Short mmCIF file of C-alpha atoms in Angstrom, two decimals:
data_model
loop_
_atom_site.label_atom_id
_atom_site.label_comp_id
_atom_site.label_asym_id
_atom_site.label_seq_id
_atom_site.Cartn_x
_atom_site.Cartn_y
_atom_site.Cartn_z
CA MET A 1 -42.10 162.35 -92.22
CA ALA A 2 -43.83 158.94 -92.43
CA SER A 3 -47.25 160.67 -92.61
CA ARG A 4 -46.02 163.03 -95.34
CA ALA A 5 -44.66 160.10 -97.32
CA GLY A 6 -48.03 158.32 -96.92
CA THR A 7 -49.95 161.25 -98.45
CA LEU A 8 -47.59 161.30 -101.43
CA ARG A 9 -47.91 157.56 -102.14
CA PRO A 10 -49.95 157.00 -105.33
CA PRO A 11 -53.17 155.22 -104.34
CA PHE A 12 -53.35 152.49 -106.96
CA GLY A 13 -56.94 151.45 -106.28
CA ALA A 14 -58.26 155.01 -106.46
CA ALA A 15 -56.36 155.58 -109.71
CA ILE A 16 -57.86 152.45 -111.30
CA ILE A 17 -61.39 153.51 -110.24
CA ALA A 18 -60.89 157.04 -111.53
CA ALA A 19 -59.66 155.68 -114.82
CA LEU A 20 -62.70 153.45 -115.14
CA LEU A 21 -65.02 156.37 -114.35
CA GLY A 22 -63.22 158.44 -116.99
CA GLY A 23 -63.67 155.66 -119.49
CA MET A 24 -67.37 155.28 -118.70
CA THR A 25 -68.01 159.05 -119.07
CA LEU A 26 -65.40 160.79 -121.25
CA GLY A 27 -64.60 157.54 -123.08
CA THR A 28 -68.22 156.92 -124.11
CA VAL A 29 -68.68 160.59 -125.01
CA ALA A 30 -65.57 160.30 -127.19
CA VAL A 31 -67.14 157.31 -128.95
CA VAL A 32 -70.42 159.09 -129.66
CA ALA A 33 -68.49 162.22 -130.75
CA LEU A 34 -66.59 160.08 -133.28
CA TYR A 35 -69.84 158.77 -134.78
CA ALA A 36 -71.68 162.07 -134.45
CA GLY A 37 -69.74 163.68 -137.32
CA ALA A 38 -71.58 161.44 -139.80
CA ALA A 39 -75.00 162.91 -139.07
CA MET A 40 -75.77 166.60 -138.44
CA PRO A 41 -78.77 167.49 -136.29
CA GLY A 42 -82.00 167.76 -138.26
CA VAL A 43 -85.19 169.68 -137.66
CA ALA A 44 -86.63 166.96 -135.43
CA ASP A 45 -83.46 166.84 -133.36
CA TRP A 46 -83.50 170.59 -132.69
CA ALA A 47 -87.18 170.25 -131.80
CA ALA A 48 -86.21 167.60 -129.25
CA VAL A 49 -83.58 169.96 -127.84
CA ARG A 50 -86.12 172.75 -127.50
CA PHE A 51 -88.65 170.47 -125.86
CA THR A 52 -86.03 169.08 -123.44
CA VAL A 53 -84.94 172.55 -122.32
CA THR A 54 -88.56 173.81 -122.12
CA GLN A 55 -89.92 170.96 -120.06
CA ALA A 56 -86.85 171.03 -117.76
CA ALA A 57 -87.18 174.80 -117.24
CA LEU A 58 -90.90 174.62 -116.56
CA SER A 59 -90.47 171.67 -114.24
CA ALA A 60 -87.64 173.34 -112.31
CA VAL A 61 -89.40 176.75 -111.95
CA ILE A 62 -92.75 175.29 -110.95
CA SER A 63 -91.27 172.76 -108.53
CA CYS A 64 -89.17 175.38 -106.74
CA LEU A 65 -91.83 178.11 -106.67
CA LEU A 66 -94.34 175.66 -105.19
CA ALA A 67 -91.70 174.49 -102.73
CA VAL A 68 -91.21 178.00 -101.29
CA PRO A 69 -94.52 178.24 -99.32
CA VAL A 70 -94.32 174.52 -98.35
CA ALA A 71 -90.79 174.86 -96.94
CA ARG A 72 -91.63 178.13 -95.21
CA ALA A 73 -94.70 176.56 -93.56
CA LEU A 74 -92.67 173.53 -92.46
CA ALA A 75 -89.94 175.80 -91.09
CA ARG A 76 -92.20 177.90 -88.85
CA ARG A 77 -94.98 175.46 -87.81
CA ARG A 78 -94.78 172.63 -85.28
CA PHE A 79 -97.48 169.92 -85.43
CA ALA A 80 -97.90 166.20 -84.80
CA GLY A 81 -96.46 164.18 -87.70
CA ARG A 82 -94.21 167.03 -88.93
CA GLY A 83 -91.08 164.89 -88.69
CA LEU A 84 -92.77 162.00 -90.48
CA LEU A 85 -93.96 164.31 -93.25
CA ILE A 86 -90.44 165.73 -93.75
CA THR A 87 -89.09 162.13 -93.84
CA LEU A 88 -91.70 161.12 -96.43
CA MET A 89 -90.56 164.08 -98.53
CA GLY A 90 -87.48 162.07 -99.28
CA ALA A 91 -89.46 159.11 -100.59
CA PRO A 92 -90.10 160.36 -104.17
CA PHE A 93 -86.29 160.60 -104.66
CA LEU A 94 -86.07 156.83 -104.11
CA LEU A 95 -89.38 156.03 -105.81
CA PRO A 96 -88.94 154.24 -109.18
CA VAL A 97 -90.06 156.66 -111.85
CA ILE A 98 -92.30 154.10 -113.48
CA VAL A 99 -94.15 153.67 -110.16
CA ALA A 100 -94.57 157.46 -109.82
CA VAL A 101 -95.98 157.62 -113.37
CA LEU A 102 -98.48 154.84 -112.62
CA GLY A 103 -99.53 156.67 -109.46
CA LEU A 104 -100.16 159.85 -111.46
CA LEU A 105 -102.09 157.88 -114.09
CA ALA A 106 -104.27 156.49 -111.33
CA ILE A 107 -105.34 160.06 -110.55
CA PHE A 108 -104.89 162.07 -113.77
CA GLY A 109 -105.03 159.30 -116.41
CA ARG A 110 -107.91 158.74 -118.79
CA ALA A 111 -109.43 156.16 -116.41
CA GLY A 112 -108.16 157.96 -113.30
CA VAL A 113 -110.04 159.38 -110.34
CA LEU A 114 -110.00 162.96 -111.68
CA ASN A 115 -111.38 162.11 -115.09
CA ASP A 116 -114.01 159.82 -113.61
CA GLY A 117 -115.13 162.77 -111.46
CA LEU A 118 -115.24 165.06 -114.52
CA ALA A 119 -117.23 162.47 -116.42
CA MET A 120 -119.76 162.26 -113.60
CA LEU A 121 -120.19 166.02 -113.86
CA GLY A 122 -120.73 165.79 -117.64
CA LEU A 123 -117.37 167.45 -118.42
CA PRO A 124 -114.86 166.18 -121.03
CA ARG A 125 -111.98 164.00 -119.87
CA LEU A 126 -108.45 165.47 -119.79
CA SER A 127 -105.33 163.92 -121.31
CA ILE A 128 -102.16 163.63 -119.23
CA TYR A 129 -99.93 162.90 -122.22
CA GLY A 130 -97.70 165.64 -123.66
CA LEU A 131 -95.76 168.58 -122.22
CA HIS A 132 -98.13 169.20 -119.30
CA GLY A 133 -98.00 165.49 -118.30
CA VAL A 134 -94.22 165.45 -118.39
CA VAL A 135 -94.04 168.65 -116.32
CA LEU A 136 -96.66 167.29 -113.83
CA ALA A 137 -94.62 164.11 -113.31
CA HIS A 138 -91.39 166.07 -112.85
CA VAL A 139 -93.04 168.39 -110.32
CA PHE A 140 -94.35 165.32 -108.45
CA LEU A 141 -90.86 163.86 -108.34
CA ASN A 142 -88.91 167.03 -107.59
CA LEU A 143 -91.21 169.17 -105.36
CA PRO A 144 -90.06 167.16 -102.27
CA LEU A 145 -86.38 167.64 -103.22
CA ALA A 146 -86.83 171.36 -103.72
CA THR A 147 -88.73 171.62 -100.45
CA ARG A 148 -86.00 169.80 -98.53
CA MET A 149 -83.31 172.04 -100.07
CA LEU A 150 -85.20 175.27 -99.19
CA LEU A 151 -86.07 173.95 -95.73
CA LEU A 152 -82.39 173.45 -95.05
CA GLY A 153 -81.86 177.06 -96.13
CA TRP A 154 -84.40 178.37 -93.57
CA GLN A 155 -82.94 176.12 -90.88
CA ALA A 156 -79.48 177.51 -91.65
CA ILE A 157 -80.50 181.03 -90.63
CA PRO A 158 -79.07 181.42 -87.07
CA ALA A 159 -81.69 181.50 -84.35
CA GLU A 160 -80.06 184.68 -83.00
CA ARG A 161 -81.13 186.56 -86.20
CA PHE A 162 -84.80 185.73 -85.54
CA ARG A 163 -84.48 186.76 -81.89
CA LEU A 164 -82.92 190.07 -82.92
CA ALA A 165 -85.74 190.62 -85.40
CA GLN A 166 -88.24 190.01 -82.59
CA SER A 167 -86.42 192.36 -80.22
CA LEU A 168 -86.55 195.05 -82.89
CA ASP A 169 -90.25 194.35 -83.32
CA LEU A 170 -89.94 193.81 -87.08
CA THR A 171 -93.16 193.14 -88.95
CA PRO A 172 -93.49 189.79 -90.80
CA GLY A 173 -92.86 191.67 -94.10
CA ALA A 174 -89.71 193.36 -92.77
CA GLN A 175 -88.46 190.04 -91.41
CA PHE A 176 -88.98 188.45 -94.83
CA ARG A 177 -87.05 191.24 -96.57
CA HIS A 178 -84.07 191.26 -94.17
CA LEU A 179 -83.73 187.58 -93.26
CA GLU A 180 -85.70 185.22 -95.55
CA TRP A 181 -85.31 186.91 -98.93
CA PRO A 182 -81.43 186.94 -98.76
CA MET A 183 -81.54 183.25 -97.96
CA LEU A 184 -83.89 182.53 -100.86
CA ARG A 185 -81.80 184.68 -103.22
CA ALA A 186 -78.81 182.50 -102.35
CA THR A 187 -80.57 179.11 -102.24
CA LEU A 188 -83.31 179.22 -104.83
CA PRO A 189 -81.09 179.46 -107.97
CA GLY A 190 -79.13 176.42 -106.87
CA ALA A 191 -82.37 174.45 -106.26
CA ILE A 192 -83.74 175.51 -109.67
CA LEU A 193 -80.52 174.47 -111.42
CA THR A 194 -80.44 171.13 -109.56
CA VAL A 195 -84.00 170.26 -110.58
CA PHE A 196 -83.38 171.58 -114.08
CA THR A 197 -80.30 169.30 -114.52
CA ILE A 198 -82.23 166.29 -113.20
CA CYS A 199 -85.10 166.94 -115.63
CA LEU A 200 -82.70 167.41 -118.57
CA ALA A 201 -81.70 163.77 -118.24
CA SER A 202 -85.14 162.42 -117.48
CA PHE A 203 -85.98 159.51 -119.74
CA ALA A 204 -88.60 157.29 -118.14
CA VAL A 205 -91.08 160.13 -117.72
CA ALA A 206 -90.78 161.21 -121.37
CA LEU A 207 -91.03 157.55 -122.46
CA THR A 208 -94.33 156.98 -120.66
CA LEU A 209 -96.00 160.40 -120.80
CA GLY A 210 -94.33 162.08 -123.78
CA GLY A 211 -93.50 160.86 -127.27
CA GLY A 212 -94.74 162.08 -130.62
CA PRO A 213 -93.25 164.95 -132.67
CA GLY A 214 -94.19 167.61 -130.13
CA ALA A 215 -93.20 165.89 -126.86
CA THR A 216 -89.91 164.10 -127.45
CA THR A 217 -86.85 164.75 -125.30
CA VAL A 218 -83.30 164.26 -126.53
CA GLU A 219 -82.99 161.11 -124.39
CA LEU A 220 -86.18 159.73 -125.90
CA ALA A 221 -84.97 160.62 -129.40
CA ILE A 222 -81.75 158.68 -128.73
CA TYR A 223 -83.78 155.63 -127.69
CA GLN A 224 -85.99 155.87 -130.79
CA ALA A 225 -82.98 156.29 -133.08
CA LEU A 226 -81.28 153.16 -131.75
CA ARG A 227 -84.27 150.87 -131.08
CA PHE A 228 -86.68 151.70 -133.90
CA ASP A 229 -84.77 153.60 -136.67
CA PHE A 230 -81.43 151.83 -136.13
CA ALA A 231 -79.62 155.08 -136.93
CA PRO A 232 -76.53 154.92 -134.71
CA GLU A 233 -74.99 158.07 -136.21
CA ARG A 234 -78.11 160.11 -135.41
CA ALA A 235 -78.21 158.65 -131.91
CA ALA A 236 -74.55 159.62 -131.43
CA THR A 237 -75.28 163.21 -132.57
CA LEU A 238 -78.17 163.42 -130.11
CA ALA A 239 -76.00 161.96 -127.35
CA VAL A 240 -73.40 164.68 -127.91
CA LEU A 241 -76.15 167.36 -127.71
CA GLN A 242 -77.45 165.80 -124.52
CA PHE A 243 -73.97 165.76 -122.90
CA ALA A 244 -73.44 169.38 -123.88
CA LEU A 245 -76.71 170.39 -122.32
CA CYS A 246 -75.99 168.58 -119.04
CA LEU A 247 -72.42 169.88 -118.85
CA THR A 248 -73.56 173.45 -119.42
CA ALA A 249 -76.25 173.14 -116.74
CA LEU A 250 -73.76 171.66 -114.29
CA ALA A 251 -71.19 174.47 -114.96
CA VAL A 252 -73.87 177.14 -114.54
CA GLY A 253 -75.03 175.48 -111.32
CA TRP A 254 -71.55 175.55 -109.85
CA SER A 255 -71.21 179.23 -110.73
CA LEU A 256 -74.48 180.04 -108.93
CA ILE A 257 -73.49 178.56 -105.59
CA ARG A 258 -73.55 181.41 -103.10
CA ASP A 259 -73.15 181.79 -99.36
CA THR A 260 -76.17 183.26 -97.57
CA GLY A 261 -73.84 185.59 -95.66
CA PHE A 262 -75.53 184.93 -92.32
CA GLY A 263 -72.47 183.17 -90.85
CA THR A 264 -72.81 180.68 -88.00
CA GLY A 265 -74.79 181.10 -84.80
CA LEU A 266 -74.52 179.40 -81.45
CA GLY A 267 -76.18 176.23 -82.76
CA ARG A 268 -79.49 176.87 -81.00
CA ARG A 269 -82.66 175.46 -82.41
CA VAL A 270 -84.29 177.79 -84.94
CA GLU A 271 -87.69 178.97 -83.74
CA MET A 272 -89.25 181.12 -86.45
CA PRO A 273 -92.16 183.34 -85.42
CA ALA A 274 -95.41 181.61 -86.39
CA PRO A 275 -98.00 184.34 -86.98
CA ASP A 276 -101.69 183.56 -86.64
CA GLY A 277 -104.62 184.73 -88.82
CA TRP A 278 -104.52 184.40 -92.61
CA ARG A 279 -100.82 183.53 -92.58
CA LYS A 280 -101.53 180.46 -90.48
CA GLY A 281 -104.31 179.52 -92.92
CA MET A 282 -101.90 179.85 -95.86
CA ASP A 283 -99.35 177.67 -94.13
CA VAL A 284 -101.93 174.96 -93.34
CA ALA A 285 -103.17 175.05 -96.94
CA ALA A 286 -99.61 174.74 -98.35
CA ILE A 287 -98.81 171.70 -96.13
CA VAL A 288 -102.13 169.96 -96.76
CA LEU A 289 -102.11 170.50 -100.57
CA ALA A 290 -98.47 169.35 -100.88
CA ALA A 291 -99.08 166.27 -98.76
CA GLY A 292 -102.19 165.42 -100.75
CA PHE A 293 -100.49 165.92 -104.09
CA LEU A 294 -97.60 163.64 -103.09
CA MET A 295 -99.45 160.95 -101.15
CA LEU A 296 -102.75 160.61 -102.97
CA PRO A 297 -101.36 159.08 -106.21
CA LEU A 298 -99.34 156.50 -104.23
CA GLY A 299 -102.35 155.68 -102.03
CA VAL A 300 -104.55 155.01 -105.08
CA LEU A 301 -101.75 152.98 -106.68
CA VAL A 302 -101.45 150.80 -103.56
CA ILE A 303 -105.21 150.13 -103.61
CA ARG A 304 -105.22 149.23 -107.31
CA GLY A 305 -102.06 147.17 -106.97
CA LEU A 306 -103.48 145.05 -104.21
CA GLY A 307 -106.57 144.44 -106.34
CA GLY A 308 -104.42 143.39 -109.31
CA MET A 309 -102.25 140.81 -107.60
CA ASP A 310 -104.18 137.92 -109.16
CA GLU A 311 -103.38 139.26 -112.66
CA LEU A 312 -99.61 139.18 -112.32
CA PRO A 313 -98.07 137.36 -115.33
CA GLY A 314 -95.67 134.48 -114.85
CA GLY A 315 -92.53 136.20 -116.09
CA MET A 316 -92.69 138.91 -113.42
CA TRP A 317 -90.77 137.02 -110.75
CA ALA A 318 -87.83 136.29 -113.11
CA ALA A 319 -87.74 140.02 -113.96
CA THR A 320 -87.84 140.80 -110.23
CA LEU A 321 -84.92 138.49 -109.57
CA ARG A 322 -82.89 140.13 -112.34
CA SER A 323 -83.63 143.59 -110.89
CA VAL A 324 -82.59 142.49 -107.36
CA LEU A 325 -79.39 140.98 -108.76
CA VAL A 326 -78.58 144.20 -110.66
CA ALA A 327 -79.31 146.29 -107.59
CA LEU A 328 -77.14 144.22 -105.23
CA VAL A 329 -74.16 143.93 -107.58
CA THR A 330 -74.35 147.65 -108.32
CA THR A 331 -74.48 148.45 -104.61
CA VAL A 332 -71.41 146.39 -103.85
CA LEU A 333 -69.46 148.03 -106.69
CA VAL A 334 -70.55 151.58 -105.79
CA THR A 335 -69.91 151.17 -102.06
CA GLY A 336 -66.45 149.78 -102.54
CA ALA A 337 -65.47 152.32 -105.22
CA ALA A 338 -66.87 155.31 -103.34
CA LEU A 339 -65.06 154.24 -100.17
CA VAL A 340 -61.70 153.93 -101.95
CA LEU A 341 -62.11 157.32 -103.66
CA ALA A 342 -63.39 159.12 -100.58
CA MET A 343 -60.49 157.81 -98.42
CA ALA A 344 -57.95 158.86 -101.02
CA ALA A 345 -59.54 162.28 -101.37
CA GLY A 346 -60.04 162.62 -97.62
CA ARG A 347 -56.40 162.21 -96.82
CA ARG A 348 -55.42 164.43 -99.76
CA ALA A 349 -53.35 161.68 -101.42
CA ALA A 350 -51.46 162.37 -104.60
CA GLY A 351 -54.01 163.05 -107.36
CA HIS A 352 -56.89 163.72 -104.98
CA ARG A 353 -58.25 166.55 -107.15
CA LEU A 354 -58.35 164.17 -110.06
CA PHE A 355 -60.21 161.59 -108.00
CA ASP A 356 -62.72 164.23 -106.90
CA ALA A 357 -63.25 165.32 -110.52
CA ALA A 358 -63.67 161.69 -111.67
CA ALA A 359 -66.26 161.07 -108.99
CA THR A 360 -68.18 164.23 -110.06
CA LEU A 361 -67.98 163.78 -113.81
CA PRO A 362 -70.90 161.25 -114.08
CA LEU A 363 -73.27 164.07 -113.05
CA ALA A 364 -72.75 165.59 -116.50
CA ALA A 365 -73.55 162.30 -118.27
CA SER A 366 -76.80 160.43 -118.50
CA SER A 367 -77.87 156.86 -118.72
CA LEU A 368 -78.72 157.05 -122.43
CA VAL A 369 -75.52 158.97 -123.40
CA ILE A 370 -73.26 156.40 -121.73
CA GLY A 371 -75.47 153.61 -123.04
CA THR A 372 -75.18 154.92 -126.60
CA GLY A 373 -71.45 155.02 -126.37
CA LEU A 374 -71.30 151.50 -125.08
CA PHE A 375 -73.78 150.33 -127.68
CA LEU A 376 -71.59 151.71 -130.44
CA ALA A 377 -68.31 150.49 -128.94
CA LEU A 378 -69.46 146.96 -128.13
CA ARG A 379 -71.92 146.17 -130.95
CA GLY A 380 -69.30 144.03 -132.77
CA VAL A 381 -68.44 142.12 -129.58
CA ALA A 382 -71.78 140.55 -128.64
CA THR A 383 -75.48 141.03 -129.17
CA PRO A 384 -77.11 143.86 -127.21
CA SER A 385 -79.31 141.38 -125.35
CA ALA A 386 -76.25 139.36 -124.15
CA MET A 387 -74.74 142.54 -122.70
CA ALA A 388 -77.92 143.94 -121.16
CA LEU A 389 -77.36 143.12 -117.52
CA PRO A 390 -73.52 143.75 -117.33
CA VAL A 391 -73.94 147.06 -119.12
CA THR A 392 -76.88 148.05 -116.92
CA ILE A 393 -74.82 147.29 -113.81
CA ALA A 394 -71.85 149.27 -115.10
CA VAL A 395 -73.96 152.33 -116.05
CA ASN A 396 -76.02 152.26 -112.83
CA ALA A 397 -72.82 152.04 -110.82
CA THR A 398 -71.28 154.99 -112.72
CA LEU A 399 -74.26 157.21 -112.24
CA ALA A 400 -74.90 156.32 -108.56
CA LEU A 401 -71.30 156.75 -107.46
CA PRO A 402 -71.35 160.61 -107.16
CA TYR A 403 -74.12 160.37 -104.53
CA ALA A 404 -72.32 157.78 -102.41
CA TYR A 405 -69.00 159.57 -102.75
CA ARG A 406 -70.41 162.90 -101.64
CA LEU A 407 -72.02 161.25 -98.61
CA LEU A 408 -68.69 159.69 -97.57
CA LEU A 409 -66.27 162.49 -98.29
CA PRO A 410 -66.92 164.79 -95.29
CA GLU A 411 -66.77 161.80 -92.89
CA ALA A 412 -63.59 160.55 -94.60
CA ARG A 413 -61.89 163.93 -94.14
CA ALA A 414 -62.91 164.00 -90.43
CA LEU A 415 -61.68 160.41 -90.06
CA HIS A 416 -58.28 161.35 -91.49
CA GLN A 417 -57.92 164.41 -89.26
CA GLY A 418 -59.05 162.58 -86.13
CA HIS A 419 -57.62 159.06 -86.33
CA ASP A 420 -54.77 158.76 -88.82
CA ARG A 421 -51.99 159.85 -86.47
CA LEU A 422 -53.24 157.57 -83.72
CA ALA A 423 -53.54 154.58 -86.13
CA GLN A 424 -49.99 155.18 -87.35
CA ALA A 425 -48.72 155.52 -83.79
CA LEU A 426 -50.29 152.21 -82.97
CA GLY A 427 -48.78 150.62 -86.05
CA LEU A 428 -52.10 149.27 -87.35
CA THR A 429 -51.91 147.37 -90.62
CA ARG A 430 -54.23 148.36 -93.52
CA GLY A 431 -56.54 145.47 -92.76
CA ALA A 432 -56.71 146.24 -89.03
CA ARG A 433 -57.31 149.92 -89.71
CA LEU A 434 -60.10 149.11 -92.14
CA ARG A 435 -61.74 146.75 -89.66
CA LEU A 436 -61.22 148.66 -86.40
CA VAL A 437 -61.29 152.29 -87.53
CA THR A 438 -62.57 153.03 -91.08
CA LEU A 439 -65.60 150.78 -91.35
CA PRO A 440 -67.01 151.58 -87.82
CA CYS A 441 -66.52 155.31 -88.30
CA LEU A 442 -68.03 155.41 -91.83
CA ALA A 443 -70.71 152.80 -91.27
CA ARG A 444 -73.55 155.31 -91.18
CA PRO A 445 -72.86 157.12 -94.49
CA LEU A 446 -71.80 153.79 -96.08
CA GLY A 447 -75.16 152.25 -95.17
CA PHE A 448 -77.13 155.32 -96.30
CA GLY A 449 -75.25 155.52 -99.60
CA ALA A 450 -75.67 151.81 -100.19
CA GLY A 451 -79.43 152.12 -99.55
CA ILE A 452 -79.79 154.98 -102.02
CA THR A 453 -77.77 153.10 -104.65
CA ALA A 454 -79.82 149.90 -104.25
CA ALA A 455 -83.13 151.75 -104.45
CA LEU A 456 -82.09 153.85 -107.51
CA SER A 457 -80.69 150.80 -109.30
CA MET A 458 -83.74 148.69 -108.51
CA GLY A 459 -86.07 151.19 -110.15
CA ASP A 460 -83.89 152.24 -113.04
CA LEU A 461 -85.52 152.40 -116.45
CA GLY A 462 -82.78 153.81 -118.61
CA VAL A 463 -80.00 152.04 -120.41
CA ILE A 464 -81.72 148.65 -120.03
CA THR A 465 -84.25 149.82 -122.68
CA LEU A 466 -81.37 149.97 -125.27
CA PHE A 467 -80.06 146.48 -124.67
CA ALA A 468 -82.64 144.11 -123.15
CA ALA A 469 -84.95 141.83 -125.01
CA GLU A 470 -88.23 140.51 -123.70
CA ASN A 471 -86.63 137.45 -122.13
CA ASN A 472 -84.15 139.37 -119.96
CA ALA A 473 -86.05 142.51 -118.95
CA THR A 474 -85.72 143.96 -115.46
CA LEU A 475 -88.82 144.67 -113.42
CA PRO A 476 -89.19 148.35 -114.45
CA LEU A 477 -88.93 147.39 -118.12
CA PHE A 478 -91.39 144.52 -117.57
CA ILE A 479 -93.84 147.00 -116.01
CA HIS A 480 -93.43 149.29 -119.01
CA GLY A 481 -94.30 146.37 -121.27
CA LEU A 482 -97.47 145.72 -119.24
CA MET A 483 -98.42 149.40 -119.58
CA GLY A 484 -97.80 149.22 -123.33
CA SER A 485 -100.23 146.27 -123.57
CA TYR A 486 -102.84 148.20 -121.51
CA ARG A 487 -102.68 145.70 -118.61
CA MET A 488 -102.87 148.48 -116.09
CA GLU A 489 -104.06 146.42 -113.13
CA ALA A 490 -101.17 144.00 -113.47
CA ALA A 491 -98.80 146.93 -113.98
CA ALA A 492 -100.09 148.50 -110.74
CA ALA A 493 -99.56 145.21 -108.85
CA ALA A 494 -96.03 144.81 -110.21
CA SER A 495 -95.32 148.47 -109.40
CA LEU A 496 -96.42 147.86 -105.83
CA ILE A 497 -93.92 145.03 -105.58
CA LEU A 498 -91.20 147.14 -107.17
CA MET A 499 -91.88 149.98 -104.77
CA GLY A 500 -91.85 147.65 -101.76
CA ILE A 501 -88.54 146.02 -102.72
CA SER A 502 -86.90 149.42 -103.46
CA PHE A 503 -87.84 150.84 -100.06
CA ALA A 504 -86.98 147.54 -98.33
CA LEU A 505 -83.51 147.53 -99.84
CA PHE A 506 -82.95 151.15 -98.80
CA ALA A 507 -84.20 150.44 -95.25
CA LEU A 508 -82.10 147.29 -94.98
CA PHE A 509 -78.79 148.90 -95.95
CA ASP A 510 -79.51 152.05 -93.95
CA ARG A 511 -80.35 150.00 -90.89
CA ILE A 512 -77.18 147.91 -91.28
CA GLY A 513 -75.13 151.08 -91.40
CA ARG A 514 -76.81 152.63 -88.37
CA HIS A 515 -76.53 149.41 -86.39
CA ALA A 516 -72.83 149.06 -87.21
CA ALA A 517 -72.25 152.68 -86.16
CA ALA A 518 -74.07 152.28 -82.85
#
């Protein structure tokens, strides 16, 4: 009876956090919708919508189609460094976008390695700017994510199915039709929709490699409307369009989630047959080309960054300090809020479905949509520059919370099922339960989620562009300013520092979590 009463008790902290999340997402959308009625979309706005959908679709399809042979090769080949390569596949997700763009410019830019090689051969130089550059950057950032998602699909096929295929002497083609194609048919649409949704809300890539009438995304159009045209009504209209696009993509993505239908096996390690001959050559080529495509730009950026350390301007360290401050405060807020929501949802407290929806809702919003709503709602309260860092922290925390929440939720449910009755029987107070049970049991996902939040916040180049002035820029915005003034060596050096701090913060929090769980 006491346990039943506990599940029905309204969790005040979770309700407050859910209300804040609703205010940051639906509240800001309501503000932009209120202003949007004053300006109907024009020709340029619909062109931005078409470009946004086109680049997102191309990026998603190309990323996922390229990921199929890479994931298949990684699933059926064993070689030295395979584990390290799969781990490095997660790096671009944490990599600040501005750093990734600079790495691509070091290879494909006008003064990059590729164009220098073309010039030596007497061929014309290629331009990376425009649709193809935006798609190239998105493929660079999302190919590893798609590969990891598809690799998990291959690893989810029970080992017994492959052994049965071998006992039936199925050819590689028959094995693909009966085992691998059903998995791809269930997994690939979800991967494409995931990458498509991410690319819909991409801002920093379009800001650096897009622009102009033919290569402007909706997010970039919002930024231009607020910062250059000072047309808040048009920015609000664009923000509503952007929210509708993301919400539609999210709804379609949920409807496409399918089970592979393989069921569960005995948990044995999956050993896919690894045929020799031309198939082995194709696997080796897929792995080598993918590794080169992902690592070469970063390698060249590191070399150029080390060479540009002497050209770092004086204001960089202040910008670095602001970015670290934003990342740490955001991490504390997200970790605490995600823990409260996950514990309430895990023990199915009153309103747990509402908490789950509130923690998922930010996936349909974007940095620029929320930022536009806050810009319109707060513009009479203080100057945008004075609100730059608090607003950036609030928006980053809102957008990072779904990731931390989803990492914690399964462990929170297991914790409730495994320890709640014992804790109640022992009469542990809330403080004692938090210190002795909750934090030790959830330390690993807490640390991992905190690391992801810190790295993403450190490298964010979104809402800060709407509010910050030159004297309170964060490090990504400072690097963008260096790129705009064509100080590419200094930008590469600052990017190297940004990348190092982002990965160091992720490693620090992840290590703390793993150490506490040990």
